[in-house]
CSV table of C-alpha atoms in Angstrom, one decimal:
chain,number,residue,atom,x,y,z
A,7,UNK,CA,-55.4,-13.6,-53.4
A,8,UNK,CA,-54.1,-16.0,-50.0
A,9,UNK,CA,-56.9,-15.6,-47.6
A,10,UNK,CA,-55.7,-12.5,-45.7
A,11,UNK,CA,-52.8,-11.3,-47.6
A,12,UNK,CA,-53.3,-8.0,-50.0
A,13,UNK,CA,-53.4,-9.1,-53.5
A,14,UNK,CA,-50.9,-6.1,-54.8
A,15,UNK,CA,-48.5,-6.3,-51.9
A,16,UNK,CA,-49.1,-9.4,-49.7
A,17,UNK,CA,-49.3,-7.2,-46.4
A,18,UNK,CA,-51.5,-9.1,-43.9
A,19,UNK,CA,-55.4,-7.7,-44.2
A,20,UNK,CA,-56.4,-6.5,-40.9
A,21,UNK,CA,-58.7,-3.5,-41.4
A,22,UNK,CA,-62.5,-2.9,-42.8
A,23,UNK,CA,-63.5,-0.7,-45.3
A,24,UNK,CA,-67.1,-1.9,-45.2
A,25,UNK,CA,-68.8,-5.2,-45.2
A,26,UNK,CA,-72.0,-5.1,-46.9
A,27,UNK,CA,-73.1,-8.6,-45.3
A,28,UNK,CA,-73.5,-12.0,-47.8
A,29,UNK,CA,-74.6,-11.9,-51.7
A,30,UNK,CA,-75.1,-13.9,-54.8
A,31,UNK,CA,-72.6,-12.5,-57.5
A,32,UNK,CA,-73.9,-9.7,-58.8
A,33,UNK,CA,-74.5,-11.1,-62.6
A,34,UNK,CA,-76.0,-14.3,-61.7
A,35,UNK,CA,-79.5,-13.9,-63.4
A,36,UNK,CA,-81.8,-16.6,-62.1
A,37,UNK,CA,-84.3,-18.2,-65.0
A,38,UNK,CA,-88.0,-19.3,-63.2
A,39,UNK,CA,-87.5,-22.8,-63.1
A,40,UNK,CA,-84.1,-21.6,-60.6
A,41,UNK,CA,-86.6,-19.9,-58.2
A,42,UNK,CA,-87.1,-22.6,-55.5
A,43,UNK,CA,-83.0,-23.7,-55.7
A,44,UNK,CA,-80.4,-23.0,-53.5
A,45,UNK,CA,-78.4,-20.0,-54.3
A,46,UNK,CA,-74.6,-19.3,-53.1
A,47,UNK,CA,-74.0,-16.3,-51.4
A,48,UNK,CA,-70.6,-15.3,-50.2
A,49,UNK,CA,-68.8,-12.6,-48.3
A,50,UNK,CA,-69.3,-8.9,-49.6
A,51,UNK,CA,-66.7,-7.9,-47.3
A,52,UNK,CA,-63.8,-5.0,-47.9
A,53,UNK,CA,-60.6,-4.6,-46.7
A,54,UNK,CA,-58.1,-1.6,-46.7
A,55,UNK,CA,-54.5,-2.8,-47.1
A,56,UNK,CA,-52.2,-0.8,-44.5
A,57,UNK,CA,-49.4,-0.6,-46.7
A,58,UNK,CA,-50.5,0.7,-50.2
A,59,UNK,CA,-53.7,1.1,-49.6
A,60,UNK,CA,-55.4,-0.7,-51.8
A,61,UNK,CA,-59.4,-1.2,-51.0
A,62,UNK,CA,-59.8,-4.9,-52.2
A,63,UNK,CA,-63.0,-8.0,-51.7
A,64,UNK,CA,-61.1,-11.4,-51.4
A,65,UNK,CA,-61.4,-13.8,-54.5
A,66,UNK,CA,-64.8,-16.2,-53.3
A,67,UNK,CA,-65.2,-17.6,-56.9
A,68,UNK,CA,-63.5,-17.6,-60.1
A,69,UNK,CA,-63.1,-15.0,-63.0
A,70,UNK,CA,-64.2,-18.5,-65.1
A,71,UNK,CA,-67.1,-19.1,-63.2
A,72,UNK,CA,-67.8,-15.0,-63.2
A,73,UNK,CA,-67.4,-14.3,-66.9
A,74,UNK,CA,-67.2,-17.1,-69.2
A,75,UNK,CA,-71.1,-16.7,-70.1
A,76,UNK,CA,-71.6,-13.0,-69.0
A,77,UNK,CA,-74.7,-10.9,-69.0
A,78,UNK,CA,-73.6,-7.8,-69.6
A,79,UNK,CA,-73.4,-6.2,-73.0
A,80,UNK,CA,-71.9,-2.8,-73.1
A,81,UNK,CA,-73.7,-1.5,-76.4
A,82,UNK,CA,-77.3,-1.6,-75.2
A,83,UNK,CA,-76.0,2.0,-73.2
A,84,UNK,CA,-76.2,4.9,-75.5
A,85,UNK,CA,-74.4,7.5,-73.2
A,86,UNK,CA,-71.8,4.6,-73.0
A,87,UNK,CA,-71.3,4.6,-76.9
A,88,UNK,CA,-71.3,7.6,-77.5
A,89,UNK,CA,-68.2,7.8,-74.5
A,90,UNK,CA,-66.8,5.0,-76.6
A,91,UNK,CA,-66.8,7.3,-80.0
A,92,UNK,CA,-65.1,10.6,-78.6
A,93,UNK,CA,-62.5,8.3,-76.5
A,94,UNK,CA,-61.9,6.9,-80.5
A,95,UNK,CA,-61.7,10.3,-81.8
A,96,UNK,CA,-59.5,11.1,-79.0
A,97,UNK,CA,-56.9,8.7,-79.1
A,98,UNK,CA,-56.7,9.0,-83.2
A,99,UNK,CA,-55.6,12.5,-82.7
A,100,UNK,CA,-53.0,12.9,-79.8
A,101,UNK,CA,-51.2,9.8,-80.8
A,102,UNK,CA,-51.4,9.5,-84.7
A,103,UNK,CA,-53.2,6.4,-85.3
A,104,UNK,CA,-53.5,5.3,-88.5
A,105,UNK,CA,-53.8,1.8,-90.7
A,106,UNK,CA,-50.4,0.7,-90.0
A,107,UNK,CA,-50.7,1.2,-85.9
A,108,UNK,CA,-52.6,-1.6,-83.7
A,109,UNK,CA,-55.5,-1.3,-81.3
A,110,UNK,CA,-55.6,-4.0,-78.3
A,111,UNK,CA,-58.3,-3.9,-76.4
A,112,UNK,CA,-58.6,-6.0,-73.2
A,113,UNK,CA,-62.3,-7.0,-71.9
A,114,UNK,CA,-63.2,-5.5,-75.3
A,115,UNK,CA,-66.7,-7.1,-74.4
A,116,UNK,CA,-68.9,-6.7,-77.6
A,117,UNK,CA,-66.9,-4.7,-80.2
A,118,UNK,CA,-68.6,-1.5,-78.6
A,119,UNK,CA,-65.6,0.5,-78.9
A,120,UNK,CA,-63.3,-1.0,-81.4
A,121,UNK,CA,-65.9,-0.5,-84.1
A,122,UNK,CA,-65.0,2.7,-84.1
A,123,UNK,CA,-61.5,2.6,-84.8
A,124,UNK,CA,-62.1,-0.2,-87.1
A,125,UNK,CA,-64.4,2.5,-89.2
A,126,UNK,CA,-61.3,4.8,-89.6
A,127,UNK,CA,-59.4,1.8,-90.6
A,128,UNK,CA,-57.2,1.0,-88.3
A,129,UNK,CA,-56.2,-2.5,-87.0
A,130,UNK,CA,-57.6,-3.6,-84.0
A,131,UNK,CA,-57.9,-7.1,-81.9
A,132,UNK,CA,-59.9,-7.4,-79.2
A,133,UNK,CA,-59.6,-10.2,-76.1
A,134,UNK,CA,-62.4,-11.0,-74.3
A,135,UNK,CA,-62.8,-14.0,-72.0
A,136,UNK,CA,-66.8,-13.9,-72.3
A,137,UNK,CA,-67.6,-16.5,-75.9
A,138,UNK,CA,-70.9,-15.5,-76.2
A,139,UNK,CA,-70.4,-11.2,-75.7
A,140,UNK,CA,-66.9,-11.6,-77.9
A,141,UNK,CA,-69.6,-13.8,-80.9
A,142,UNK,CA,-71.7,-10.7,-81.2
A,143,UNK,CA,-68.3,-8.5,-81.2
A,144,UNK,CA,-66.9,-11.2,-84.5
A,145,UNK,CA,-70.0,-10.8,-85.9
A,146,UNK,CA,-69.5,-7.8,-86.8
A,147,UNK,CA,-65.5,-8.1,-88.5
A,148,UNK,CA,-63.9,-7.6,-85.2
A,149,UNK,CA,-61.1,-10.2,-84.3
A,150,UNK,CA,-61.6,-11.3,-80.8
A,151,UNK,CA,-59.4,-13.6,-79.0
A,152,UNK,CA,-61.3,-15.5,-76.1
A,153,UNK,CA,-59.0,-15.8,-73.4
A,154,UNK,CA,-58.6,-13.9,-70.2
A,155,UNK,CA,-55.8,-11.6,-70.5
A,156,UNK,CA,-52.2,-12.1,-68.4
A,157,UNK,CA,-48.5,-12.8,-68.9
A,158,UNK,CA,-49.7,-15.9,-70.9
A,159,UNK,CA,-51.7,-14.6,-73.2
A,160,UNK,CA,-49.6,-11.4,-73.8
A,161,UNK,CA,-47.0,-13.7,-74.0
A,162,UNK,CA,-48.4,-15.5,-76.5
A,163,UNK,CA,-49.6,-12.6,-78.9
A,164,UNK,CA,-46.4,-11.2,-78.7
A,165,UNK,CA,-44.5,-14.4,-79.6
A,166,UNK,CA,-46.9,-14.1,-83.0
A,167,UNK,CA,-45.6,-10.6,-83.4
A,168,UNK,CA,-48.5,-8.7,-82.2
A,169,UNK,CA,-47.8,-6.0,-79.7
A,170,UNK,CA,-49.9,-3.0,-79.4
A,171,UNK,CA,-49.5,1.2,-80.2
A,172,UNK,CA,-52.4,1.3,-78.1
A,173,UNK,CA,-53.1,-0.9,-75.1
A,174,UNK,CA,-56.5,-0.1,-73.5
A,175,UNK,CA,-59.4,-1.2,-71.0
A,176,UNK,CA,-62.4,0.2,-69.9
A,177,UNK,CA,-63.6,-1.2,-66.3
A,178,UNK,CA,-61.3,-4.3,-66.1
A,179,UNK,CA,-58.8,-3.3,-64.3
A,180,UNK,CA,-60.8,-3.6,-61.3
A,181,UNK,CA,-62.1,-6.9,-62.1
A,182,UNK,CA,-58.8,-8.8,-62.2
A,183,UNK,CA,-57.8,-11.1,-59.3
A,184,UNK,CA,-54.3,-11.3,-60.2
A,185,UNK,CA,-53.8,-7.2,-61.2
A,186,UNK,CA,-49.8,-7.9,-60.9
A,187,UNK,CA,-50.1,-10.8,-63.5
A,188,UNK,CA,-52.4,-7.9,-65.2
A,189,UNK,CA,-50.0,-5.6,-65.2
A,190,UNK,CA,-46.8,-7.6,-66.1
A,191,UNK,CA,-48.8,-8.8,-68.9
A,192,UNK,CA,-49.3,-5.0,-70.4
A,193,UNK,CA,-45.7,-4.2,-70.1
A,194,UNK,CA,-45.5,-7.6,-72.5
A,195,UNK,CA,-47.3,-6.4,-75.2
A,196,UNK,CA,-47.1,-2.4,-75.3
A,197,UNK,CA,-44.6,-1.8,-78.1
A,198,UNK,CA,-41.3,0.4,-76.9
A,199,UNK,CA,-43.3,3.7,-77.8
A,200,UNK,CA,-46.8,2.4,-77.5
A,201,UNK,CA,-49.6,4.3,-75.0
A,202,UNK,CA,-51.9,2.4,-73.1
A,203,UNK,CA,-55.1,3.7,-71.2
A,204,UNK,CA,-57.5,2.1,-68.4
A,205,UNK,CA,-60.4,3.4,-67.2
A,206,UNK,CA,-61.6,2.7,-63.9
A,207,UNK,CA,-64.0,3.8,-60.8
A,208,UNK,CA,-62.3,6.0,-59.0
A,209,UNK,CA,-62.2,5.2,-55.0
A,210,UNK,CA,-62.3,8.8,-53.7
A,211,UNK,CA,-65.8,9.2,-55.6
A,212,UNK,CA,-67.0,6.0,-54.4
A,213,UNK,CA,-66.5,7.1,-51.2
A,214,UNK,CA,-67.1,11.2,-51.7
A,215,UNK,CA,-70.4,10.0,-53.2
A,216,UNK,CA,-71.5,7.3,-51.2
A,217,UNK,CA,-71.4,4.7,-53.9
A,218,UNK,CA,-71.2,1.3,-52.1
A,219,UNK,CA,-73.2,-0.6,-54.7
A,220,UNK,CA,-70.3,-0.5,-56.9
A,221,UNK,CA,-68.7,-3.1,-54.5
A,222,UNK,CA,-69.8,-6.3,-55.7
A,223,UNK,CA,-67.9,-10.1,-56.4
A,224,UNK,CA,-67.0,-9.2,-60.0
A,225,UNK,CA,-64.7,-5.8,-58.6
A,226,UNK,CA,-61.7,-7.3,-56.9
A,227,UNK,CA,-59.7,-4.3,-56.5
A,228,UNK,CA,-60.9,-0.4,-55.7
A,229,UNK,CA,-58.6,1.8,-56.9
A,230,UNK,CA,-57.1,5.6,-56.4
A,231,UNK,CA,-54.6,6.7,-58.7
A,232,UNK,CA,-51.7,6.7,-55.9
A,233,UNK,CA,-51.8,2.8,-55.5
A,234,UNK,CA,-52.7,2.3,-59.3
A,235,UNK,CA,-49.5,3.9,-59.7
A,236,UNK,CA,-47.1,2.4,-57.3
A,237,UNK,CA,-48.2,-1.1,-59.3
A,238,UNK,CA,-47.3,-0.2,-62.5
A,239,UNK,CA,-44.3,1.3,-61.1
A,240,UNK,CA,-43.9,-1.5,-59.8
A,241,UNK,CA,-44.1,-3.7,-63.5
A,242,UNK,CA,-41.8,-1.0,-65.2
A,243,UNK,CA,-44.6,1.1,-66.3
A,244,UNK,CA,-44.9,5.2,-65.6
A,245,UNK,CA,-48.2,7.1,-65.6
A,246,UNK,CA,-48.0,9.9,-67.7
A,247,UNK,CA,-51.4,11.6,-67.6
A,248,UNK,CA,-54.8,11.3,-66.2
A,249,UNK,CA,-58.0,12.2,-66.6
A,250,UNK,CA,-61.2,12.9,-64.3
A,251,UNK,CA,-64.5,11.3,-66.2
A,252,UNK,CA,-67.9,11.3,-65.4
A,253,UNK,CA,-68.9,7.9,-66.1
A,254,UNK,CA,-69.6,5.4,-63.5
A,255,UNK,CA,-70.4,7.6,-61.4
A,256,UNK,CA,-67.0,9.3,-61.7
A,257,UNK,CA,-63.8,7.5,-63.3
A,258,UNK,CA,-60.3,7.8,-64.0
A,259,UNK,CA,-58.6,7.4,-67.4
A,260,UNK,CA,-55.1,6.7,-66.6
A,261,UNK,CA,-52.4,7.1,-69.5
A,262,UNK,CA,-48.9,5.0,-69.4
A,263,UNK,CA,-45.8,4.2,-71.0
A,264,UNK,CA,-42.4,2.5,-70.7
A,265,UNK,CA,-40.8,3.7,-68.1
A,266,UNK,CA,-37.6,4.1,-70.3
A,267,UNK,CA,-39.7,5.9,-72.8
A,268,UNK,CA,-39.0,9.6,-73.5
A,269,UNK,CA,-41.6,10.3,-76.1
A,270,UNK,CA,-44.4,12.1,-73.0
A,271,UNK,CA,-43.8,14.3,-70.5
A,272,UNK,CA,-45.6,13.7,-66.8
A,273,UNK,CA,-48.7,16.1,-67.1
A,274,UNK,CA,-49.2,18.8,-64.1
A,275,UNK,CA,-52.8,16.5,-64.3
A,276,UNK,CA,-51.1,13.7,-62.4
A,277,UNK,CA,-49.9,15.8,-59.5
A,278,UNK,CA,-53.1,17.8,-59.2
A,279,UNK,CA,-55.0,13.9,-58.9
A,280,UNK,CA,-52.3,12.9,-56.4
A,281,UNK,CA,-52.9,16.6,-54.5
A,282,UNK,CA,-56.7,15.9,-54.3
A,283,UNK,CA,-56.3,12.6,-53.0
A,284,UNK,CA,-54.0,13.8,-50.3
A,285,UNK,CA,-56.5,16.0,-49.2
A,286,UNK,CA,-59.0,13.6,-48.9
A,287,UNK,CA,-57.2,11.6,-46.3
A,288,UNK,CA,-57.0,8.9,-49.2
A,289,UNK,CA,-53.0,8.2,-48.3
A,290,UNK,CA,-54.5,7.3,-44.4
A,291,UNK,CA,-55.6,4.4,-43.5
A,292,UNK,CA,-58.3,5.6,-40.8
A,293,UNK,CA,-60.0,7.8,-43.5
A,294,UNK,CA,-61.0,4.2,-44.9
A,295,UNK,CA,-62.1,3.3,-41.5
A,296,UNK,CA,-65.1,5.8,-41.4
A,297,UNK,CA,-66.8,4.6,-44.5
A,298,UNK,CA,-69.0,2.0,-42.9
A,299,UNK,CA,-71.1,4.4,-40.7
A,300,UNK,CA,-72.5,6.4,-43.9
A,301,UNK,CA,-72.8,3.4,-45.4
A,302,UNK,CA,-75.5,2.0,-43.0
A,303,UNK,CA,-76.8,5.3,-42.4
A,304,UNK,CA,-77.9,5.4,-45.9
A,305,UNK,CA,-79.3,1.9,-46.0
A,306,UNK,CA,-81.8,2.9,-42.8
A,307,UNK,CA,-82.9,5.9,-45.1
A,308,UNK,CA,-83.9,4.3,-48.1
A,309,UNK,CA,-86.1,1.5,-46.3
A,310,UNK,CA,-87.9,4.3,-44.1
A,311,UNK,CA,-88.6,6.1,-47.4
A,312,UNK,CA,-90.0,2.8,-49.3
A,313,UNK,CA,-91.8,1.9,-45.8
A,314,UNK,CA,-93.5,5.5,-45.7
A,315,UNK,CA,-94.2,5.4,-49.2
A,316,UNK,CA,-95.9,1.5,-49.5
A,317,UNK,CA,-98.1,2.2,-46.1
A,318,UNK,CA,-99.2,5.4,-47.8
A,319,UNK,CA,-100.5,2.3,-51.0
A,320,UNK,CA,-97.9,4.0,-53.5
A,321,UNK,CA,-96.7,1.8,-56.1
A,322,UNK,CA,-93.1,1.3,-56.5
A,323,UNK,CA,-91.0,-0.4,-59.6
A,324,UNK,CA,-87.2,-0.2,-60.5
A,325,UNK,CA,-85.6,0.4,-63.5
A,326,UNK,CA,-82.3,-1.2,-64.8
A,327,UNK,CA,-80.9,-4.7,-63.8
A,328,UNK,CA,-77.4,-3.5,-63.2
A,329,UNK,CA,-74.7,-5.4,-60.8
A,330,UNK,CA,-74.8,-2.4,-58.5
A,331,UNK,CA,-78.6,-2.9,-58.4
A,332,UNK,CA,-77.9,-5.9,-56.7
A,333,UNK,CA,-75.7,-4.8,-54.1
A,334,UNK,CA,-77.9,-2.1,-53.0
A,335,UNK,CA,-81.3,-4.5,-52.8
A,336,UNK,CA,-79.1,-7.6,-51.5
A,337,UNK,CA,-78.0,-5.6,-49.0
A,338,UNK,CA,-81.1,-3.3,-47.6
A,339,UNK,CA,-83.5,-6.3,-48.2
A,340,UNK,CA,-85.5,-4.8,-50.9
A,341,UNK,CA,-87.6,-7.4,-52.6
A,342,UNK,CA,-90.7,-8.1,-54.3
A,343,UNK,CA,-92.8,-6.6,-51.1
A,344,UNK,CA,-91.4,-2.9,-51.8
A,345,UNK,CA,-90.5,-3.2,-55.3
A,346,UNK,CA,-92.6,-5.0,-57.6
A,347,UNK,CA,-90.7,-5.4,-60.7
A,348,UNK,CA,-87.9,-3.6,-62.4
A,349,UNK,CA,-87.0,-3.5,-66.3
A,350,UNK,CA,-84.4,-3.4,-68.3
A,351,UNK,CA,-83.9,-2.6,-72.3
A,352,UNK,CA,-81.4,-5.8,-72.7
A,353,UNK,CA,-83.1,-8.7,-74.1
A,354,UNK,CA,-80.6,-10.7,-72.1
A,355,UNK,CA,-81.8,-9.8,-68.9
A,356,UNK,CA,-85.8,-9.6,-69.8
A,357,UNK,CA,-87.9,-12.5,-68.1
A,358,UNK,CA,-85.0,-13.2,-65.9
A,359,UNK,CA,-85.4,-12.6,-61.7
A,360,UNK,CA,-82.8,-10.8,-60.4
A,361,UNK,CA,-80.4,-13.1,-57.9
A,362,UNK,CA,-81.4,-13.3,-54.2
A,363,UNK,CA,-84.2,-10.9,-54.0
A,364,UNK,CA,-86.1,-12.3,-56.9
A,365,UNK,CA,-87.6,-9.3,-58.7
A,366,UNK,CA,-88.9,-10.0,-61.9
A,367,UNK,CA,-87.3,-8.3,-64.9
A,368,UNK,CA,-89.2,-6.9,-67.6
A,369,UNK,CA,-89.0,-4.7,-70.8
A,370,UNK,CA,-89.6,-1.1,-69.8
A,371,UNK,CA,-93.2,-1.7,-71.9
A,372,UNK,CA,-94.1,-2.7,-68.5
A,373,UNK,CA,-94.4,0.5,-66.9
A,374,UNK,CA,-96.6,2.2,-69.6
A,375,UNK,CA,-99.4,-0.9,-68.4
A,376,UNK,CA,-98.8,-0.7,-64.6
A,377,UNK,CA,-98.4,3.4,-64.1
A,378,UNK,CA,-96.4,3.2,-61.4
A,379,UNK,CA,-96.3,6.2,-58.8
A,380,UNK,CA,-92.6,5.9,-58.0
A,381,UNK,CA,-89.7,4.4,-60.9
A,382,UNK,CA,-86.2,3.2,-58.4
A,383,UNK,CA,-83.3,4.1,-60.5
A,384,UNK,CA,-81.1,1.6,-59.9
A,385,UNK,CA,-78.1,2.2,-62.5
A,386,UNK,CA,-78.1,5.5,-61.3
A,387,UNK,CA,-75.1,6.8,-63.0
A,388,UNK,CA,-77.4,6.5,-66.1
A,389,UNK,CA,-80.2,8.8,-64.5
A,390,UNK,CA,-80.4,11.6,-66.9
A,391,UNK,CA,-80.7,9.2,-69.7
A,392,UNK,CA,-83.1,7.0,-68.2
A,393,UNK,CA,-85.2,10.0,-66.9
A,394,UNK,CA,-85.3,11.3,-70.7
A,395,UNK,CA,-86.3,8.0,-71.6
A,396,UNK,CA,-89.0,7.6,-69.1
A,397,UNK,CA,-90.4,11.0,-69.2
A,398,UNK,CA,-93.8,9.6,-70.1
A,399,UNK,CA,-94.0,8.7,-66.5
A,400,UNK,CA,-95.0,12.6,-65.9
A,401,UNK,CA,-98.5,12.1,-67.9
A,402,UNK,CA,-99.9,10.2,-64.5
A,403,UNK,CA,-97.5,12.3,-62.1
A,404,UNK,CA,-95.2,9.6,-61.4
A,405,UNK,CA,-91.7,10.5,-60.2
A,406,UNK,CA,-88.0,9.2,-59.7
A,407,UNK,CA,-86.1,7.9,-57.1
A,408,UNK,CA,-82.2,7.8,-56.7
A,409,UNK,CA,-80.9,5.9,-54.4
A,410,UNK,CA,-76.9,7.4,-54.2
A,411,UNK,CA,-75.4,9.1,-53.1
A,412,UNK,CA,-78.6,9.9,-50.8
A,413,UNK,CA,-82.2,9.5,-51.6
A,414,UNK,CA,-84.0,12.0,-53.6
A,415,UNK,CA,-87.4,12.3,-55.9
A,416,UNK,CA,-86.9,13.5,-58.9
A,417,UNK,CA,-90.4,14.7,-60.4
């Protein structure tokens, strides 16, 4: 994105939506021997475009220098597997997919969801710009293509004759600098009849439920369905259907197609979506401008609560090492003073510190030795699972916290 200039529609950026003060990127893990180096911080600053609207964080460092060796691997999440399966399921039945059809999915991380479909037998290729997440996904008979995805690379594949019946992607959308180079690049590669699906965090629950640790260097763009769908319009490409999900705190699963393509029908869904934005003010831009104050509101309650609770000697540890984790403690100051240590079941992240507070990660073992009285949630769109997981924390009476969208103890 030019400094300034929206990165859908190249309107000047003038307004806030909310600036959550400077950060390390989000998935920059420090090792100990990193501890006493200088660590980059940039920007965490939003902007609300006045023309379409589009809630974006200018581009500080590159997707290269963001992805190429990424820490996040999507099957250590059970809840998020088993989303994987039924979206499989799904798909197989309201669009006949069988062995002669192909599966593309972009960001396809691991192979967490196109082992599915490859167990039914049917063709799938996954690109993934990460080498060492899209290894593990190889290893286990999935072909992955390491590239970031674009015109080039859809330009490519479909110069080898490989174009897709199904064109998905789960959370990228928001992560691409370029989302019209994205987009163009979809419309390459999604065969005359073909369907394609993203999933993404969807603004007006970001904003309905407070969730301003999902902002982070990684997610360029923040999207509602009406400016998601004036830029594929835009590239030729007509959502047909949508979907409300509960994951990530609350997503959308958009649906598309050619827009020359007869085969689906618009579904009363997408007018309903469009309705329920409307209402929330989401087509104004001074609804945007109101955001900051609950923001900051919510930042002074969570310190007050952690201040009451360490002057009353209470022990306090997080669980989870998520990117939104980061945000949250990067920007209310939380370090090792009011949270001692927090854990995490990837083997990835485990004796890593977490970047600029410098929290010490652990494997959840840790909290059967230390007892804790209080366990921070920090992925808390994973709470139920998590507070199933933990639910040995009750034998000493310790409790939960959430953070978003407001605090609250779970016991």
């Amino acid at each position: 994105m030019t400094q300034g200039k929206c990165r859908f529609c190249k309107a000047s950026l003038q307004h806030t939506f909310v600036d959550l003060g400077m950060s390390p990127l989000s998935n920059s893990y420090l090792k100990l021997d990193q501890l006493n180096q200088a660590e980059k911080f940039y920007p965490l600053h939003t902007y609300v475009c006045e023309q379409c609207l589009l809630v974006q964080l200018e581009e500080f460092e590159s997707p290269d220098h963001i992805f190429s060796d990424y820490a996040y691997f999507s099957s250590y999440s059970d809840s998020w597997l088993n989303h994987a399966k039924k979206y499989t399921d799904l798909m197989i039945d309201r669009f006949s997919l069988n062995k002669s059809s192909l599966v593309i999915e972009i960001a396809s991380n691991d192979g967490y969801l196109l082992q599915f479909f490859k167990e039914q037998n049917i063709p799938v290729l996954g690109i993934e710009p990460a080498a060492n997440v899209s290894q593990v996904a190889e290893s286990k008979g999935i072909p992955t293509l390491v590239k970031f995805f674009g015109v080039q690379t859809a330009q490519e594949l479909f110069d080898l004759g490989k174009s897709s019946d199904l064109l998905l992607g789960n959370n990228v959308l928001a992560h691409v600098p370029d989302i019209n180079d994205f987009v163009a690049g979809m419309k390459i590669i999604l065969k005359p009849e073909g369907v394609l699906t993203m999933e993404f965090p969807h603004l007006w629950q970001l904003i309905n439920q407070n969730q301003f640790d999902t902002i982070y260097h990684e997610h360029f763009s923040y999207l509602s369905f009406t400016t998601v769908e004036k830029i594929f319009a835009c590239h030729g490409l007509t959502l047909f259907d949508v979907e409300e999900l509960s994951t990530h705190g609350g997503s959308l699963r958009i649906y598309g197609m050619h827009e020359h393509n007869q085969k689906f029908i618009v579904s009363d869904r997408v007018r309903l979506i469009k309705q329920k934005e409307h209402q929330a003010g989401l087509d104004k831009v001074d609804t945007y401008l109101q955001f900051s104050n609950q923001v900051m509101s919510t930042k002074r309650k969570l310190l007050s609560f952690l201040i009451e609770l360490k002057n009353n000697g209470k022990t306090i540890v997080g669980y989870g090492a998520p990117a939104k984790g980061n945000t949250l403690l990067n920007y209310c100051g939380i370090r090792t003073d009011l949270l001692e240590y927090t854990c995490d079941r990837s083997p990835y992240k485990q004796g890593l510190f977490l970047p600029g507070t410098h929290i010490p990660i652990y494997s959840p073992n840790k909290i059967t030795e230390t007892k804790p009285d209080y366990v921070l949630i920090l992925p808390w769109n994973l709470k139920d699972e998590i507070c199933s997981q933990l639910s040995y924390i009750r034998e000493w009476g310790g409790k939960f916290i959430v953070p978003i969208p407001e605090v609250e103890v779970l016991g």
